[in-house]
Amino acid sequence: MSPPAPLLLVEGIRKSFFGVEVLHGVSFTLGRGEALGLVGENGSGKSTSMNILGGVHQPDAGTMLVEGQPYRPADPGAAIAAGIAFIHQELNLFGNLTIEDNLFIDNFPRRGGLPFINRSAIRKSTQDHLAQVDLDLAPTTPVARLSQGERQLVEIAKALSRNARLIIFDEPTTSLTRREVARLFGLVAKLKARGIGIIYISHALDDVMAVCERVTVLRDGAVVGTGTSRDLGVPRLISLMVGRSIETIFPQRTAPPRPSDVLAVTNLGQPGVAEAITFTIRAGEVVGLAGLMGSGRSELARMIFGLDPFRSGTIAVEGVELRDPTPARAMAAGIAFLTEDRRGEGLLMEAPIADNAVLASLRSVANALGLIDGKRVAAASRTMAQKVRLSTDRVEDTLVKHLSGGNQQKVVIGKWLMRAPRLFILDEPTRGIDVGAKQEVYRIINALVEAGSAVLLISSEIEELMGLSDRILTISRGELTGGFDRLDFDREAIMTAAAVGADHAKVSS
Amino acid sequence: MKSGNRLALLGLQNAPLILFVVVLLTFGLMSDRFLAIANFRNIVIQAAPIGILAIGMTFVLLTAQIDLSIGATMYLTASVLALAFTGLPWPVALLLVTVLAAVVGAINGLIVTVLGVASFITTLSTLFVLRGVAMWMSETRTLPFPDRITDLNRAGVLGIPSAILAFAAIFALAWVVLHQTAFGRQIYAVGEDAEAARKAGIPAKRITFACFVICALCAGVGGFVTVTQIGAVGPKYGDQVEFAAVAAAVLGGVSLFGGRGSVAGTVFGAILIKTVQNGLNIVNADPYIYPLVTGSIIFLAVAVDGLRTRILDTLNRRTIRPLQAN
Ligand SMILES: Nc1ncnc2c1ncn2[C@@H]1O[C@H](COP(=O)(O)OP(=O)(O)OP(=O)(O)O)[C@@H](O)[C@H]1O
Ligand SMILES: [Mg+2]
């Protein structure tokens, strides 16, 4: 007897968009109860491969076998029916519907032969599946009220409700808290034990190592290596991904901070959000803000940029008070802000790269009459594309929605860089981008700071904060709880200060 | 501070209801005829045609589209009926009207979903084309209907007038479809995010298409009810009803961006608009003031909706630290 067919066999998948081939024959296999990591630089074709597996796109060539049977889904519905669940990079739930409606949206059980939804059946089944993912919520809760982590779990419950044999996770941890991540990993282990195959895509290579038995590396749309996590190891993974080894991730800065303050925040307060926040950032200085998700770190950034109100305190930029900040006033004062939600706040998805790039600096690309000059737009955005090393230089005819997740992030950064900001607030600037691109972002930050700008850096990655900052402030429950100079950086001490009182933080809705 | 917000929200969430009560009280104080049961029955009869149209419009709005051609659809279907088929018994005539309307809806739906033309543009063009065809066929004359059709207006079951029956039946049907069937829930999903709907395995285009057909069907039926009420069809027939229908839906809480609202709200919106007009009529208000008052009420409703969303946002924002008691 021949050995049983693997759960999934993918062989020689090719795919072109608009005549440009982005997948050049991708092959891999996956066994039952196995987790396969899929890693690669931004734009290397991870999401595209999975979109083909999930029926979102059709391949130009290649074969796929699921448990030995030919598999070629015509649309996402067909993939779901074949037991393949795809949890997208950007979650795919409907905020205006309840959890139970979301779980059954594409195949509601009916009452007898009638077209009516069998409510009692879906409620019961939803309760069961929510229990399996340890989510203690009523099935009738609208999804709009859930946190990112809870939504992730709902997606998994949905996959379970379809008897999925294979679940694809495309960067599942980017907007989860540490605790939610731990919960997710526990759940993945449970799924594996039930014989469900997992494909796990992430730029957090340590996570990939922890979750997956084997890893496949993609580069420029082709598989450049596959091996067990044990044999590969992170450094080898990186060199396979980027084609070179990356030694010092954090480039050194030569110029020390200058004495003048670029930002001075005094006694900032807002009931329920922030209390008596005072700090400064000097020219040529990077100040890191360490805090857990929900600690108020993003809210503080939003207040400085005029997106959220504050009741008391002052904000001054280069000695001039920023009165009643609005984003327009903050920008005029020289502040730039990279929000944590690039899709929601940062980008026009349907517009080309060039239009997005110049969006924050339209004046600089206008001609003498004040009209936008297409040539200048193209030139400026091409320079930007080179500066952040975008994967394409066809800035005028590539729509942002067609870029990979990481390259979208680079466009947002580039957009702000064009304004040569005095203070750049970066909220999770390297979320969802690959190691090579991370280093680019670090290099960009350093260049900016050496030219005399100030940076406020928010990140969940403590290594990143320690590697880049001159000073680290910790925030918890909307209060600053500690400050560390570069010489006294101590991982444990910083994490402890950032978690002060966090367990008692009252989260109400 | 928080409880104050909640109170405000409660008020805002029921703003149309409060508005309704205010309208009732105002006109009730101005005229004792206004609050009579018979008058209220009248209001619902008057609201029936626009209400039926608005229910159809709700389906299209829920998918984040719009149909500007419903008035023209009404005009065309009623003209065809008046020109060639006045001899038919009314159920057959009604069937004919709905089939013809469905064809119009299918054309709109196909242009929007298959050709990918924005629904605003698509239905704006069909508006002009359909009106043109109807005017050309009727040579812009006003065409009368026989008693057989207009008698329906006075008919009814168990003392409930036919217009109200039709209104109630369509409302019940629409409510069941939207809330109790998979198709209905999927309409909400498509309206929230069409691309996400496609990825979730929902036939987004087919659903949008179906909503255009449903909207046109309602236009046909609403037109037929109008015909029984006014007994003739002329060049001004159905003119600009699309705006009244959108207004009723929006007044009832349907979002123009799709995915939010319900037909119950729409019905309420239609009745509220007609109540105001009826009240103005009873107190002998200057006719020029009608659109002004209706417009202000719609404006108020939309402003309230914006405020409500904003307050909801602040209430749903998670607080990070305990609020000092105050
Ligand atoms: N719908 C599309 N139209 C045109 N090009 C596309 C489309 N989808 C993806 N691409 C291109 O295909 C390539 C692979 O993109 P993909 O999204 O698969 O990358 P990825 O490995 O998931 O990257 P990331 O880590 O940044 O998410 C990119 O160059 C991208 O621009
Ligand atoms: Mg991707």
mmCIF file with all atom_site columns, C-alpha atoms in Angstrom, chain A residues 199-343:
data_model
loop_
_atom_site.group_PDB
_atom_site.id
_atom_site.type_symbol
_atom_site.label_atom_id
_atom_site.label_alt_id
_atom_site.label_comp_id
_atom_site.label_asym_id
_atom_site.label_entity_id
_atom_site.label_seq_id
_atom_site.pdbx_PDB_ins_code
_atom_site.Cartn_x
_atom_site.Cartn_y
_atom_site.Cartn_z
_atom_site.occupancy
_atom_site.B_iso_or_equiv
_atom_site.pdbx_formal_charge
_atom_site.auth_seq_id
_atom_site.auth_comp_id
_atom_site.auth_asym_id
_atom_site.auth_atom_id
_atom_site.pdbx_PDB_model_num
ATOM 1   C CA . ILE A 1 199 ? -0.312  27.301 7.411  1.00 0.00 ? 199 ILE A CA 1
ATOM 2   C CA . TYR A 1 200 ? 1.141   30.135 9.422  1.00 0.00 ? 200 TYR A CA 1
ATOM 3   C CA . ILE A 1 201 ? 2.443   33.324 7.798  1.00 0.00 ? 201 ILE A CA 1
ATOM 4   C CA . SER A 1 202 ? 4.303   35.849 9.910  1.00 0.00 ? 202 SER A CA 1
ATOM 5   C CA . HIS A 1 203 ? 7.229   38.236 9.976  1.00 0.00 ? 203 HIS A CA 1
ATOM 6   C CA . ALA A 1 204 ? 7.755   37.444 13.640 1.00 0.00 ? 204 ALA A CA 1
ATOM 7   C CA . LEU A 1 205 ? 10.221  34.649 12.998 1.00 0.00 ? 205 LEU A CA 1
ATOM 8   C CA . ASP A 1 206 ? 10.436  33.604 16.646 1.00 0.00 ? 206 ASP A CA 1
ATOM 9   C CA . ASP A 1 207 ? 6.691   33.035 16.606 1.00 0.00 ? 207 ASP A CA 1
ATOM 10  C CA . VAL A 1 208 ? 6.986   30.963 13.446 1.00 0.00 ? 208 VAL A CA 1
ATOM 11  C CA . MET A 1 209 ? 9.664   28.849 15.087 1.00 0.00 ? 209 MET A CA 1
ATOM 12  C CA . ALA A 1 210 ? 7.515   28.341 18.163 1.00 0.00 ? 210 ALA A CA 1
ATOM 13  C CA . VAL A 1 211 ? 4.366   27.355 16.279 1.00 0.00 ? 211 VAL A CA 1
ATOM 14  C CA . CYS A 1 212 ? 5.562   25.424 13.230 1.00 0.00 ? 212 CYS A CA 1
ATOM 15  C CA . GLU A 1 213 ? 7.260   22.079 12.722 1.00 0.00 ? 213 GLU A CA 1
ATOM 16  C CA . ARG A 1 214 ? 8.470   23.054 9.267  1.00 0.00 ? 214 ARG A CA 1
ATOM 17  C CA . VAL A 1 215 ? 9.074   26.324 7.456  1.00 0.00 ? 215 VAL A CA 1
ATOM 18  C CA . THR A 1 216 ? 9.012   27.184 3.757  1.00 0.00 ? 216 THR A CA 1
ATOM 19  C CA . VAL A 1 217 ? 10.824  30.308 2.624  1.00 0.00 ? 217 VAL A CA 1
ATOM 20  C CA . LEU A 1 218 ? 9.663   32.327 -0.375 1.00 0.00 ? 218 LEU A CA 1
ATOM 21  C CA . ARG A 1 219 ? 11.781  34.841 -2.211 1.00 0.00 ? 219 ARG A CA 1
ATOM 22  C CA . ASP A 1 220 ? 10.535  36.817 -5.211 1.00 0.00 ? 220 ASP A CA 1
ATOM 23  C CA . GLY A 1 221 ? 7.699   34.408 -5.813 1.00 0.00 ? 221 GLY A CA 1
ATOM 24  C CA . ALA A 1 222 ? 9.705   31.196 -5.631 1.00 0.00 ? 222 ALA A CA 1
ATOM 25  C CA . VAL A 1 223 ? 10.463  28.706 -2.877 1.00 0.00 ? 223 VAL A CA 1
ATOM 26  C CA . VAL A 1 224 ? 14.119  29.048 -1.870 1.00 0.00 ? 224 VAL A CA 1
ATOM 27  C CA . GLY A 1 225 ? 14.127  26.579 0.976  1.00 0.00 ? 225 GLY A CA 1
ATOM 28  C CA . THR A 1 226 ? 12.112  24.281 3.184  1.00 0.00 ? 226 THR A CA 1
ATOM 29  C CA . GLY A 1 227 ? 13.193  22.610 6.375  1.00 0.00 ? 227 GLY A CA 1
ATOM 30  C CA . THR A 1 228 ? 12.288  21.790 9.925  1.00 0.00 ? 228 THR A CA 1
ATOM 31  C CA . SER A 1 229 ? 12.298  24.670 12.367 1.00 0.00 ? 229 SER A CA 1
ATOM 32  C CA . ARG A 1 230 ? 14.907  22.871 14.422 1.00 0.00 ? 230 ARG A CA 1
ATOM 33  C CA . ASP A 1 231 ? 17.377  22.614 11.528 1.00 0.00 ? 231 ASP A CA 1
ATOM 34  C CA . LEU A 1 232 ? 16.824  26.072 10.114 1.00 0.00 ? 232 LEU A CA 1
ATOM 35  C CA . GLY A 1 233 ? 16.998  28.562 12.977 1.00 0.00 ? 233 GLY A CA 1
ATOM 36  C CA . VAL A 1 234 ? 16.246  32.265 12.695 1.00 0.00 ? 234 VAL A CA 1
ATOM 37  C CA . PRO A 1 235 ? 19.566  33.504 11.248 1.00 0.00 ? 235 PRO A CA 1
ATOM 38  C CA . ARG A 1 236 ? 19.443  30.934 8.453  1.00 0.00 ? 236 ARG A CA 1
ATOM 39  C CA . LEU A 1 237 ? 15.804  31.829 7.759  1.00 0.00 ? 237 LEU A CA 1
ATOM 40  C CA . ILE A 1 238 ? 16.724  35.477 7.427  1.00 0.00 ? 238 ILE A CA 1
ATOM 41  C CA . SER A 1 239 ? 19.561  34.836 5.026  1.00 0.00 ? 239 SER A CA 1
ATOM 42  C CA . LEU A 1 240 ? 17.282  32.647 2.906  1.00 0.00 ? 240 LEU A CA 1
ATOM 43  C CA . MET A 1 241 ? 14.612  35.349 2.895  1.00 0.00 ? 241 MET A CA 1
ATOM 44  C CA . VAL A 1 242 ? 16.814  38.283 2.008  1.00 0.00 ? 242 VAL A CA 1
ATOM 45  C CA . GLY A 1 243 ? 19.554  36.491 0.108  1.00 0.00 ? 243 GLY A CA 1
ATOM 46  C CA . ARG A 1 244 ? 22.204  37.859 2.445  1.00 0.00 ? 244 ARG A CA 1
ATOM 47  C CA . SER A 1 245 ? 22.805  37.699 6.144  1.00 0.00 ? 245 SER A CA 1
ATOM 48  C CA . ILE A 1 246 ? 21.792  40.609 8.283  1.00 0.00 ? 246 ILE A CA 1
ATOM 49  C CA . GLU A 1 247 ? 24.220  41.196 11.092 1.00 0.00 ? 247 GLU A CA 1
ATOM 50  C CA . THR A 1 248 ? 23.548  44.275 13.137 1.00 0.00 ? 248 THR A CA 1
ATOM 51  C CA . ILE A 1 249 ? 19.888  44.993 12.816 1.00 0.00 ? 249 ILE A CA 1
ATOM 52  C CA . PHE A 1 250 ? 20.123  48.353 14.509 1.00 0.00 ? 250 PHE A CA 1
ATOM 53  C CA . PRO A 1 251 ? 22.411  50.761 12.708 1.00 0.00 ? 251 PRO A CA 1
ATOM 54  C CA . GLN A 1 252 ? 24.555  52.977 14.914 1.00 0.00 ? 252 GLN A CA 1
ATOM 55  C CA . ARG A 1 253 ? 23.925  56.693 15.199 1.00 0.00 ? 253 ARG A CA 1
ATOM 56  C CA . THR A 1 254 ? 26.876  58.980 15.416 1.00 0.00 ? 254 THR A CA 1
ATOM 57  C CA . ALA A 1 255 ? 25.456  62.382 16.317 1.00 0.00 ? 255 ALA A CA 1
ATOM 58  C CA . PRO A 1 256 ? 24.218  62.743 19.908 1.00 0.00 ? 256 PRO A CA 1
ATOM 59  C CA . PRO A 1 257 ? 20.936  64.563 20.661 1.00 0.00 ? 257 PRO A CA 1
ATOM 60  C CA . ARG A 1 258 ? 21.142  68.348 20.616 1.00 0.00 ? 258 ARG A CA 1
ATOM 61  C CA . PRO A 1 259 ? 20.210  70.511 23.565 1.00 0.00 ? 259 PRO A CA 1
ATOM 62  C CA . SER A 1 260 ? 17.078  72.198 22.163 1.00 0.00 ? 260 SER A CA 1
ATOM 63  C CA . ASP A 1 261 ? 13.625  70.696 22.755 1.00 0.00 ? 261 ASP A CA 1
ATOM 64  C CA . VAL A 1 262 ? 11.520  69.929 19.703 1.00 0.00 ? 262 VAL A CA 1
ATOM 65  C CA . LEU A 1 263 ? 8.554   68.686 21.705 1.00 0.00 ? 263 LEU A CA 1
ATOM 66  C CA . ALA A 1 264 ? 7.557   69.678 25.212 1.00 0.00 ? 264 ALA A CA 1
ATOM 67  C CA . VAL A 1 265 ? 4.469   68.081 26.705 1.00 0.00 ? 265 VAL A CA 1
ATOM 68  C CA . THR A 1 266 ? 3.431   69.444 30.087 1.00 0.00 ? 266 THR A CA 1
ATOM 69  C CA . ASN A 1 267 ? 0.853   67.997 32.423 1.00 0.00 ? 267 ASN A CA 1
ATOM 70  C CA . LEU A 1 268 ? -1.320  66.538 29.689 1.00 0.00 ? 268 LEU A CA 1
ATOM 71  C CA . GLY A 1 269 ? -4.530  65.065 31.017 1.00 0.00 ? 269 GLY A CA 1
ATOM 72  C CA . GLN A 1 270 ? -7.862  63.714 29.833 1.00 0.00 ? 270 GLN A CA 1
ATOM 73  C CA . PRO A 1 271 ? -10.307 61.973 32.174 1.00 0.00 ? 271 PRO A CA 1
ATOM 74  C CA . GLY A 1 272 ? -10.224 58.226 31.682 1.00 0.00 ? 272 GLY A CA 1
ATOM 75  C CA . VAL A 1 273 ? -7.330  58.360 29.242 1.00 0.00 ? 273 VAL A CA 1
ATOM 76  C CA . ALA A 1 274 ? -4.272  60.229 30.464 1.00 0.00 ? 274 ALA A CA 1
ATOM 77  C CA . GLU A 1 275 ? -3.063  61.888 33.645 1.00 0.00 ? 275 GLU A CA 1
ATOM 78  C CA . ALA A 1 276 ? -0.311  64.467 34.212 1.00 0.00 ? 276 ALA A CA 1
ATOM 79  C CA . ILE A 1 277 ? 1.917   63.461 31.324 1.00 0.00 ? 277 ILE A CA 1
ATOM 80  C CA . THR A 1 278 ? 5.091   65.517 31.111 1.00 0.00 ? 278 THR A CA 1
ATOM 81  C CA . PHE A 1 279 ? 8.099   64.876 28.903 1.00 0.00 ? 279 PHE A CA 1
ATOM 82  C CA . THR A 1 280 ? 10.305  66.440 26.251 1.00 0.00 ? 280 THR A CA 1
ATOM 83  C CA . ILE A 1 281 ? 12.046  65.247 23.133 1.00 0.00 ? 281 ILE A CA 1
ATOM 84  C CA . ARG A 1 282 ? 15.175  67.021 21.965 1.00 0.00 ? 282 ARG A CA 1
ATOM 85  C CA . ALA A 1 283 ? 16.336  67.652 18.445 1.00 0.00 ? 283 ALA A CA 1
ATOM 86  C CA . GLY A 1 284 ? 18.165  64.621 17.144 1.00 0.00 ? 284 GLY A CA 1
ATOM 87  C CA . GLU A 1 285 ? 16.670  62.385 19.783 1.00 0.00 ? 285 GLU A CA 1
ATOM 88  C CA . VAL A 1 286 ? 14.578  59.218 19.602 1.00 0.00 ? 286 VAL A CA 1
ATOM 89  C CA . VAL A 1 287 ? 12.316  58.712 22.569 1.00 0.00 ? 287 VAL A CA 1
ATOM 90  C CA . GLY A 1 288 ? 10.749  55.285 22.831 1.00 0.00 ? 288 GLY A CA 1
ATOM 91  C CA . LEU A 1 289 ? 7.368   54.817 24.453 1.00 0.00 ? 289 LEU A CA 1
ATOM 92  C CA . ALA A 1 290 ? 6.977   51.388 26.019 1.00 0.00 ? 290 ALA A CA 1
ATOM 93  C CA . GLY A 1 291 ? 3.598   50.218 27.163 1.00 0.00 ? 291 GLY A CA 1
ATOM 94  C CA . LEU A 1 292 ? 1.211   47.358 26.787 1.00 0.00 ? 292 LEU A CA 1
ATOM 95  C CA . MET A 1 293 ? -1.576  47.485 24.289 1.00 0.00 ? 293 MET A CA 1
ATOM 96  C CA . GLY A 1 294 ? -4.296  49.587 25.869 1.00 0.00 ? 294 GLY A CA 1
ATOM 97  C CA . SER A 1 295 ? -1.841  51.454 28.106 1.00 0.00 ? 295 SER A CA 1
ATOM 98  C CA . GLY A 1 296 ? -2.633  54.783 26.475 1.00 0.00 ? 296 GLY A CA 1
ATOM 99  C CA . ARG A 1 297 ? 0.474   54.964 24.312 1.00 0.00 ? 297 ARG A CA 1
ATOM 100 C CA . SER A 1 298 ? -1.448  55.392 21.047 1.00 0.00 ? 298 SER A CA 1
ATOM 101 C CA . GLU A 1 299 ? -3.915  57.754 22.695 1.00 0.00 ? 299 GLU A CA 1
ATOM 102 C CA . LEU A 1 300 ? -1.036  59.968 23.809 1.00 0.00 ? 300 LEU A CA 1
ATOM 103 C CA . ALA A 1 301 ? 0.241   60.105 20.252 1.00 0.00 ? 301 ALA A CA 1
ATOM 104 C CA . ARG A 1 302 ? -3.227  60.899 18.964 1.00 0.00 ? 302 ARG A CA 1
ATOM 105 C CA . MET A 1 303 ? -3.585  63.764 21.431 1.00 0.00 ? 303 MET A CA 1
ATOM 106 C CA . ILE A 1 304 ? -0.296  65.303 20.376 1.00 0.00 ? 304 ILE A CA 1
ATOM 107 C CA . PHE A 1 305 ? -1.348  65.115 16.741 1.00 0.00 ? 305 PHE A CA 1
ATOM 108 C CA . GLY A 1 306 ? -4.753  66.646 17.498 1.00 0.00 ? 306 GLY A CA 1
ATOM 109 C CA . LEU A 1 307 ? -6.803  63.547 16.769 1.00 0.00 ? 307 LEU A CA 1
ATOM 110 C CA . ASP A 1 308 ? -8.069  63.077 20.328 1.00 0.00 ? 308 ASP A CA 1
ATOM 111 C CA . PRO A 1 309 ? -9.101  65.804 22.760 1.00 0.00 ? 309 PRO A CA 1
ATOM 112 C CA . PHE A 1 310 ? -7.410  66.578 26.076 1.00 0.00 ? 310 PHE A CA 1
ATOM 113 C CA . ARG A 1 311 ? -8.756  68.488 29.014 1.00 0.00 ? 311 ARG A CA 1
ATOM 114 C CA . SER A 1 312 ? -5.616  69.918 30.611 1.00 0.00 ? 312 SER A CA 1
ATOM 115 C CA . GLY A 1 313 ? -1.960  70.588 29.913 1.00 0.00 ? 313 GLY A CA 1
ATOM 116 C CA . THR A 1 314 ? 0.032   72.019 27.029 1.00 0.00 ? 314 THR A CA 1
ATOM 117 C CA . ILE A 1 315 ? 1.920   70.821 23.995 1.00 0.00 ? 315 ILE A CA 1
ATOM 118 C CA . ALA A 1 316 ? 4.723   72.949 22.558 1.00 0.00 ? 316 ALA A CA 1
ATOM 119 C CA . VAL A 1 317 ? 6.690   72.382 19.382 1.00 0.00 ? 317 VAL A CA 1
ATOM 120 C CA . GLU A 1 318 ? 10.054  74.136 19.237 1.00 0.00 ? 318 GLU A CA 1
ATOM 121 C CA . GLY A 1 319 ? 9.005   76.419 22.049 1.00 0.00 ? 319 GLY A CA 1
ATOM 122 C CA . VAL A 1 320 ? 5.711   77.481 20.460 1.00 0.00 ? 320 VAL A CA 1
ATOM 123 C CA . GLU A 1 321 ? 2.567   76.249 22.113 1.00 0.00 ? 321 GLU A CA 1
ATOM 124 C CA . LEU A 1 322 ? 0.285   74.232 19.890 1.00 0.00 ? 322 LEU A CA 1
ATOM 125 C CA . ARG A 1 323 ? -3.106  75.607 20.824 1.00 0.00 ? 323 ARG A CA 1
ATOM 126 C CA . ASP A 1 324 ? -6.225  73.455 20.277 1.00 0.00 ? 324 ASP A CA 1
ATOM 127 C CA . PRO A 1 325 ? -4.328  70.994 18.158 1.00 0.00 ? 325 PRO A CA 1
ATOM 128 C CA . THR A 1 326 ? -5.962  69.646 15.041 1.00 0.00 ? 326 THR A CA 1
ATOM 129 C CA . PRO A 1 327 ? -4.121  67.430 12.563 1.00 0.00 ? 327 PRO A CA 1
ATOM 130 C CA . ALA A 1 328 ? -3.805  70.402 10.211 1.00 0.00 ? 328 ALA A CA 1
ATOM 131 C CA . ARG A 1 329 ? -2.260  72.594 12.926 1.00 0.00 ? 329 ARG A CA 1
ATOM 132 C CA . ALA A 1 330 ? -0.016  69.790 14.109 1.00 0.00 ? 330 ALA A CA 1
ATOM 133 C CA . MET A 1 331 ? 1.212   69.259 10.559 1.00 0.00 ? 331 MET A CA 1
ATOM 134 C CA . ALA A 1 332 ? 1.785   72.957 10.106 1.00 0.00 ? 332 ALA A CA 1
ATOM 135 C CA . ALA A 1 333 ? 3.908   72.869 13.268 1.00 0.00 ? 333 ALA A CA 1
ATOM 136 C CA . GLY A 1 334 ? 6.035   70.158 11.678 1.00 0.00 ? 334 GLY A CA 1
ATOM 137 C CA . ILE A 1 335 ? 4.569   67.013 13.229 1.00 0.00 ? 335 ILE A CA 1
ATOM 138 C CA . ALA A 1 336 ? 4.053   63.836 11.236 1.00 0.00 ? 336 ALA A CA 1
ATOM 139 C CA . PHE A 1 337 ? 2.160   60.837 12.529 1.00 0.00 ? 337 PHE A CA 1
ATOM 140 C CA . LEU A 1 338 ? 2.281   57.261 11.307 1.00 0.00 ? 338 LEU A CA 1
ATOM 141 C CA . THR A 1 339 ? -0.835  55.681 12.804 1.00 0.00 ? 339 THR A CA 1
ATOM 142 C CA . GLU A 1 340 ? -1.009  52.066 13.829 1.00 0.00 ? 340 GLU A CA 1
ATOM 143 C CA . ASP A 1 341 ? -3.931  51.468 11.478 1.00 0.00 ? 341 ASP A CA 1
ATOM 144 C CA . ARG A 1 342 ? -2.541  51.994 7.990  1.00 0.00 ? 342 ARG A CA 1
ATOM 145 C CA . ARG A 1 343 ? -5.592  50.635 6.248  1.00 0.00 ? 343 ARG A CA 1
#
